[in-house]
Short mmCIF file of C-alpha atoms in Angstrom, two decimals:
data_model
loop_
_atom_site.label_atom_id
_atom_site.label_comp_id
_atom_site.label_asym_id
_atom_site.label_seq_id
_atom_site.Cartn_x
_atom_site.Cartn_y
_atom_site.Cartn_z
CA MET A 1 0.18 0.23 -0.07
CA ILE A 2 1.24 4.08 -0.55
CA THR A 3 0.81 5.63 2.17
CA SER A 4 0.38 10.31 1.59
CA GLY A 5 4.07 9.99 3.08
CA GLU A 6 5.23 7.86 -0.13
CA GLU A 7 5.88 10.26 -2.50
CA VAL A 8 5.99 9.68 -6.53
CA GLU A 9 7.97 11.16 -8.38
CA CYS A 10 6.70 11.71 -12.37
CA ARG A 11 8.70 10.68 -14.69
CA THR A 12 10.00 13.09 -17.29
CA PRO A 13 11.63 13.55 -20.39
CA GLU A 14 15.04 15.70 -20.57
CA ARG A 15 13.57 16.92 -24.02
CA LEU A 16 10.18 17.25 -25.06
CA ASP A 17 9.10 17.00 -28.66
CA ALA A 18 8.43 19.56 -30.92
CA ARG A 19 4.71 19.20 -31.39
CA LEU A 20 4.17 20.59 -27.40
CA SER A 21 6.43 23.16 -27.33
CA VAL A 22 5.34 24.16 -31.19
CA VAL A 23 1.47 24.13 -29.05
CA ALA A 24 3.10 25.69 -26.50
CA GLY A 25 4.85 28.06 -28.21
CA VAL A 26 2.38 29.41 -30.58
CA TYR A 27 -0.55 29.31 -27.65
CA VAL A 28 1.67 32.00 -25.32
CA ALA A 29 2.37 34.33 -28.88
CA ALA A 30 -2.02 33.99 -28.97
CA LEU A 31 -1.73 35.66 -25.46
CA VAL A 32 0.29 37.96 -25.65
CA ALA A 33 2.00 39.25 -29.33
CA PRO A 34 -1.76 40.90 -29.77
CA THR A 35 -2.10 43.37 -26.84
CA LEU A 36 1.46 44.31 -27.59
CA VAL A 37 1.35 45.28 -30.01
CA PHE A 38 -2.22 46.73 -29.82
CA VAL A 39 -0.29 48.61 -26.84
CA LEU A 40 2.85 49.96 -29.86
CA VAL A 41 0.16 51.01 -32.74
CA GLU A 42 -2.07 53.08 -30.15
CA ARG A 43 1.27 54.55 -28.25
CA LEU A 44 2.60 56.08 -31.89
CA GLU A 45 -0.07 56.39 -33.42
CA VAL A 46 0.29 54.35 -36.24
CA SER A 47 -2.37 54.83 -39.28
CA ASN A 48 -0.70 51.83 -41.78
CA GLY A 49 -2.54 47.94 -41.62
CA ALA A 50 -0.48 46.61 -43.36
CA LEU A 51 2.75 47.20 -41.50
CA ALA A 52 0.23 46.79 -38.16
CA VAL A 53 -0.21 43.15 -38.95
CA GLY A 54 3.21 42.62 -40.47
CA THR A 55 4.09 43.67 -37.10
CA LEU A 56 2.02 41.75 -35.05
CA CYS A 57 3.06 38.23 -37.71
CA THR A 58 6.25 39.23 -36.51
CA ALA A 59 6.38 39.39 -32.36
CA GLY A 60 4.34 36.36 -32.91
CA VAL A 61 6.23 33.59 -35.18
CA ALA A 62 9.28 35.17 -32.22
CA ILE A 63 7.13 34.50 -29.35
CA ALA A 64 5.86 31.82 -30.71
CA ALA A 65 10.34 30.52 -31.41
CA ALA A 66 11.60 31.48 -28.08
CA VAL A 67 9.23 29.42 -26.11
CA ALA A 68 9.11 26.48 -28.19
CA TRP A 69 13.36 26.55 -27.75
CA ARG A 70 12.77 27.21 -24.26
CA VAL A 71 10.11 24.42 -23.03
CA THR A 72 11.82 22.09 -26.05
CA HIS A 73 15.04 21.22 -23.15
CA LEU A 74 12.19 21.91 -19.66
CA GLY A 75 11.09 17.91 -19.72
CA ARG A 76 8.93 19.60 -16.33
CA THR A 77 6.34 20.93 -18.71
CA ILE A 78 5.13 18.52 -18.77
CA VAL A 79 4.25 17.97 -14.92
CA TRP A 80 3.82 21.51 -14.26
CA LEU A 81 0.73 21.37 -16.77
CA ASP A 82 -0.37 17.90 -15.45
CA ARG A 83 -1.35 19.85 -12.97
CA GLN A 84 -5.31 20.55 -12.52
CA TRP A 85 -5.59 24.50 -11.91
CA LEU A 86 -3.90 24.98 -15.41
CA ALA A 87 -6.81 22.43 -16.51
CA TRP A 88 -8.41 25.33 -16.74
CA LEU A 89 -6.17 28.25 -16.01
CA LEU A 90 -5.21 27.95 -20.17
CA PRO A 91 -7.75 27.86 -21.67
CA LEU A 92 -9.34 30.75 -19.11
CA ALA A 93 -6.78 32.54 -20.27
CA GLY A 94 -7.47 33.10 -23.70
CA VAL A 95 -11.26 34.93 -22.65
CA VAL A 96 -9.16 37.23 -22.02
CA PRO A 97 -8.25 39.49 -25.29
CA MET A 98 -11.83 38.32 -26.36
CA VAL A 99 -13.44 40.81 -23.14
CA THR A 100 -10.48 42.78 -24.35
CA HIS A 101 -10.78 43.37 -27.45
CA ALA A 102 -14.93 42.35 -27.47
CA PHE A 103 -15.27 46.61 -28.73
CA SER A 104 -13.25 46.01 -31.91
CA VAL A 105 -15.38 42.96 -33.21
CA ILE A 106 -18.20 45.80 -33.72
CA GLU A 107 -16.08 48.83 -33.81
CA TYR A 108 -14.01 47.71 -36.96
CA PRO A 109 -16.34 46.06 -39.37
CA ALA A 110 -19.15 48.71 -38.92
CA TYR A 111 -16.13 51.72 -39.87
CA LEU A 112 -15.33 49.39 -42.86
CA LEU A 113 -18.73 49.16 -43.81
CA VAL A 114 -19.43 53.70 -43.14
CA ASP A 115 -16.12 54.35 -43.79
CA PRO A 116 -12.88 52.55 -44.35
CA ASN A 117 -10.67 55.38 -45.24
CA ALA A 118 -11.37 56.35 -41.56
CA ALA A 119 -11.21 52.29 -39.86
CA PRO A 120 -9.54 53.19 -36.97
CA VAL A 121 -5.88 51.23 -36.79
CA THR A 122 -5.97 49.46 -33.05
CA GLY A 123 -9.44 48.35 -34.55
CA LEU A 124 -8.13 45.89 -37.14
CA VAL A 125 -5.18 45.06 -34.68
CA GLY A 126 -8.29 44.24 -31.80
CA LEU A 127 -9.92 42.78 -34.77
CA LEU A 128 -7.45 40.08 -34.50
CA GLY A 129 -6.68 39.78 -30.98
CA PHE A 130 -10.10 37.94 -30.58
CA GLY A 131 -9.42 35.78 -33.00
CA CYS A 132 -6.16 35.11 -31.46
CA GLY A 133 -8.26 34.36 -28.50
CA ILE A 134 -10.33 32.50 -29.80
CA VAL A 135 -6.67 29.85 -31.04
CA ALA A 136 -5.85 30.21 -27.51
CA VAL A 137 -8.89 28.83 -25.63
CA VAL A 138 -8.70 25.86 -27.45
CA LEU A 139 -4.76 26.03 -27.78
CA GLY A 140 -4.55 26.35 -23.88
CA ASP A 141 -7.29 22.90 -23.61
CA VAL A 142 -4.83 21.04 -26.25
CA LEU A 143 -1.35 21.90 -24.60
CA VAL A 144 -3.59 20.09 -21.79
CA THR A 145 -4.43 17.08 -23.04
CA MET A 146 -0.69 16.63 -24.65
CA ALA A 147 1.01 17.76 -21.84
CA ARG A 148 -0.96 14.38 -19.57
CA THR A 149 -1.38 12.16 -22.59
CA ARG A 150 2.89 12.64 -22.18
CA VAL A 151 2.47 11.96 -18.06
CA ALA A 152 0.78 8.72 -18.24
CA ASP A 153 3.34 8.06 -21.50
CA ALA A 154 6.31 8.16 -18.90
CA MET A 155 4.32 7.17 -15.34
CA VAL A 156 2.85 3.50 -16.42
CA ASP A 157 4.21 0.92 -17.53
CA GLU A 158 2.27 -1.48 -19.02
CA SER A 159 3.32 -4.95 -18.40
CA ALA A 160 2.45 -2.97 -14.80
CA VAL A 161 -1.41 -2.45 -15.52
CA ASP A 162 -3.21 -4.65 -13.07
CA LEU A 163 -7.06 -4.35 -13.94
CA GLU A 164 -8.48 -3.10 -16.72
CA TRP A 165 -12.26 -1.29 -17.49
CA THR A 166 -14.32 0.99 -18.82
CA ALA A 167 -17.14 3.09 -17.60
CA GLY A 168 -18.96 6.28 -17.44
CA TRP A 169 -20.63 8.09 -14.96
CA THR A 170 -23.81 7.84 -13.59
CA TRP A 171 -27.07 9.68 -14.49
CA VAL A 172 -27.76 11.32 -11.21
CA THR A 173 -24.15 12.28 -11.02
CA GLN A 174 -24.67 13.97 -14.92
CA VAL A 175 -27.78 15.78 -14.16
CA ARG A 176 -25.95 17.47 -11.14
CA LEU A 177 -22.83 18.60 -13.42
CA LEU A 178 -25.67 19.94 -15.85
CA VAL A 179 -27.87 21.94 -13.38
CA GLY A 180 -24.98 23.39 -11.19
CA LEU A 181 -23.28 24.72 -15.24
CA VAL A 182 -26.03 25.99 -16.14
CA ALA A 183 -27.08 27.91 -12.45
CA VAL A 184 -23.54 29.00 -12.74
CA VAL A 185 -23.00 30.25 -17.04
CA GLY A 186 -27.59 31.66 -15.70
CA VAL A 187 -26.03 33.43 -13.47
CA LEU A 188 -22.85 34.77 -15.62
CA VAL A 189 -25.55 36.17 -18.45
CA ALA A 190 -27.45 38.29 -15.63
CA LEU A 191 -25.05 39.72 -14.50
CA ALA A 192 -23.58 40.66 -18.61
CA VAL A 193 -27.34 41.79 -18.93
CA VAL A 194 -27.57 43.96 -16.20
CA SER A 195 -24.10 45.65 -15.80
CA LEU A 196 -24.14 46.67 -19.98
CA GLY A 197 -27.35 48.29 -19.07
CA TRP A 198 -28.64 46.75 -22.81
CA THR A 199 -32.28 47.51 -23.84
CA GLU A 200 -34.96 45.49 -23.87
CA ALA A 201 -35.13 44.78 -27.80
CA VAL A 202 -30.78 44.15 -27.02
CA VAL A 203 -31.64 41.56 -24.21
CA SER A 204 -35.04 39.85 -25.48
CA ARG A 205 -32.13 38.71 -28.44
CA GLY A 206 -29.25 39.35 -27.71
CA ALA A 207 -29.44 37.51 -23.75
CA LEU A 208 -31.26 34.68 -25.56
CA VAL A 209 -28.33 34.26 -28.26
CA ALA A 210 -25.77 34.11 -25.75
CA ALA A 211 -27.58 31.42 -22.98
CA THR A 212 -29.08 29.79 -26.18
CA MET A 213 -25.10 29.06 -27.17
CA ALA A 214 -24.29 28.54 -23.07
CA PHE A 215 -26.38 26.00 -22.40
CA VAL A 216 -24.89 23.58 -25.96
CA VAL A 217 -21.52 24.52 -25.14
CA VAL A 218 -22.65 22.50 -21.15
CA VAL A 219 -24.24 20.40 -22.63
CA LEU A 220 -21.31 18.82 -24.75
CA ALA A 221 -18.83 20.34 -21.75
CA THR A 222 -21.31 17.65 -19.93
CA LYS A 223 -21.48 14.91 -22.35
CA ALA A 224 -17.53 15.19 -22.40
CA GLN A 225 -17.02 15.53 -19.13
CA ALA A 226 -19.61 11.40 -17.82
CA ALA A 227 -18.89 9.96 -21.39
CA PRO A 228 -17.36 6.54 -20.08
CA ARG A 229 -13.63 5.87 -19.38
CA THR A 230 -10.94 3.05 -19.41
CA TYR A 231 -9.33 3.09 -15.78
CA ARG A 232 -6.41 1.16 -15.33
CA LEU A 233 -4.44 0.41 -12.22
CA THR A 234 -1.19 0.10 -11.55
CA PRO A 235 1.59 0.25 -8.71
CA GLU A 236 2.42 3.77 -9.55
CA GLY A 237 -1.44 4.98 -9.76
CA LEU A 238 -4.16 5.66 -11.46
CA GLU A 239 -4.41 6.25 -15.63
CA GLN A 240 -8.25 7.09 -17.27
CA ARG A 241 -7.93 7.39 -20.67
CA ARG A 242 -10.39 8.95 -23.32
CA PRO A 243 -12.66 8.17 -25.93
CA ASN A 244 -10.59 10.44 -27.81
CA GLY A 245 -7.43 9.13 -26.92
CA ALA A 246 -6.53 11.51 -23.45
CA ARG A 247 -4.85 9.93 -21.04
CA LEU A 248 -4.00 11.40 -17.38
CA PHE A 249 -2.50 9.92 -14.84
CA THR A 250 -3.58 10.23 -11.21
CA PRO A 251 -0.76 7.96 -8.23
CA TRP A 252 -1.59 7.02 -5.12
CA THR A 253 -0.79 10.23 -3.15
CA ALA A 254 -3.42 11.85 -4.81
CA ILE A 255 -5.33 9.94 -3.52
CA ASP A 256 -7.62 9.86 -0.35
CA GLY A 257 -9.87 7.06 -0.04
CA VAL A 258 -12.50 5.68 -1.61
CA THR A 259 -16.29 4.99 -1.46
CA VAL A 260 -18.32 2.39 -1.89
CA ALA A 261 -22.08 3.57 -3.35
CA ASP A 262 -24.87 1.73 -4.28
CA ARG A 263 -24.77 3.72 -7.50
CA SER A 264 -21.13 4.48 -7.51
CA VAL A 265 -17.97 3.61 -6.88
CA VAL A 266 -16.10 7.76 -5.50
CA LEU A 267 -12.75 8.00 -5.21
CA HIS A 268 -11.86 11.30 -3.54
CA ARG A 269 -8.47 13.22 -4.39
CA ARG A 270 -6.65 15.91 -2.36
CA SER A 271 -7.70 19.53 -1.97
CA ILE A 272 -10.35 20.69 -4.69
CA ARG A 273 -9.95 18.98 -7.25
CA PRO A 274 -12.98 16.52 -7.89
CA ASP A 275 -13.26 13.11 -7.23
CA ILE A 276 -12.56 10.66 -9.40
CA ARG A 277 -16.36 8.71 -10.00
CA PHE A 278 -18.12 5.67 -12.48
CA ALA A 279 -20.67 3.74 -12.00
CA ARG A 280 -21.11 0.39 -10.54
CA ARG A 281 -23.29 -0.28 -12.61
CA ASP A 282 -20.83 -0.46 -15.48
CA VAL A 283 -18.95 -2.56 -14.19
CA ARG A 284 -20.85 -4.98 -12.85
CA LEU A 285 -18.86 -8.34 -14.05
CA ASP A 286 -15.52 -6.70 -12.15
CA ASP A 287 -17.18 -5.15 -9.09
CA GLU A 288 -15.65 -6.85 -6.74
CA ARG A 289 -12.00 -6.90 -7.87
CA ILE A 290 -12.51 -3.44 -9.14
CA ARG A 291 -13.05 -2.98 -4.47
CA THR A 292 -10.34 -5.57 -4.09
CA GLU A 293 -7.36 -3.98 -6.48
CA LEU A 294 -8.49 -0.92 -5.06
CA GLY A 295 -8.06 -2.36 -1.32
CA GLN A 296 -4.25 -2.58 -1.75
CA TYR A 297 -3.34 0.33 -2.57
CA LEU A 298 -5.69 2.35 -0.76
CA GLU A 299 -7.13 2.35 2.85
#
C-alpha cells in the first residue's frame, strides 16, 4: 500500500517533442503578441494597417519560437501543465483578450461598412486579438491534454497494469453537473445583461442567443466529462483514458481514499480537486475485483 507520506516522482524526459513545444509557443504568442502590438500601435499612432499586421505576425513568430525552444529543453513542463488548476486556467486565459478586444469586433467592421478610410488601425489589431483569444482557448485545452498524455506515457508501464475496465458516470451525477453548470452560466449571463445596461430589445435577442450558445457548450462539456473512460490500475497510480485518446495519470499519493456507494465508486482526491467517480452498473461483472484491487493501494 502507498501511504500519503510516500512521494511518487514523475519520470520526465530531458527534451520534449516538437509538437508539444510548438503548441505551447503558439499559445503564448496568441495571448501576448496582440496586446503588445495593440499598445505599440496606440502609443505610436500607427496609421498603416499592413504595417500593424506585419508587426503582429513578426512578434507572434518571435514569441512562439522563443517559447517553443525553451519548452523543448524543459522536460518538467509536462508536470507543471498536469496540475489541475492549469487545466482550467490555460483555456480561460484566452477569454481575457476576447473580452479586452470585444468592442473592436463591432467597431472595425462598422467602419469598413460606413467609411473604410476612417477605420482605426487599433480596431484591426483588436479584431485580430479577439481571434487570437479564440485560438488560445482551444490551444490551452489541447496543451493540457498533450501534457497529461505524456505524463501517463512516462509513468505507466504497460506490463505492470493490474486491472483495466471501462465505465462512465451515473445519470444522477450527470444531472447534478449539468444543473450546476447551467446555474453558473445563467448567473454570468444575468450579470452581463445588468452591467451592460442593454435595452429591452437587445436583452430579448442578445441574451437569448448568448444563453442558447452557453447552454450548448454546457451540454457538450457535461457529455464529454461524463463519457465512459477506460481505467487502468498500476502500482504507481490510476490512469484514465478518454474516448478521444487523451490520458490522465493520478498517483496514489493524490488520492485520500475510496467510497463505494450503491450506484458508484468514488475515489477522493486531495484539496479542491474533483473526485474520480464511475458507475458500478458499467462494471458490475468486475465490481468485486475492482474494489479488491483498489483496497491494495488505498485505505
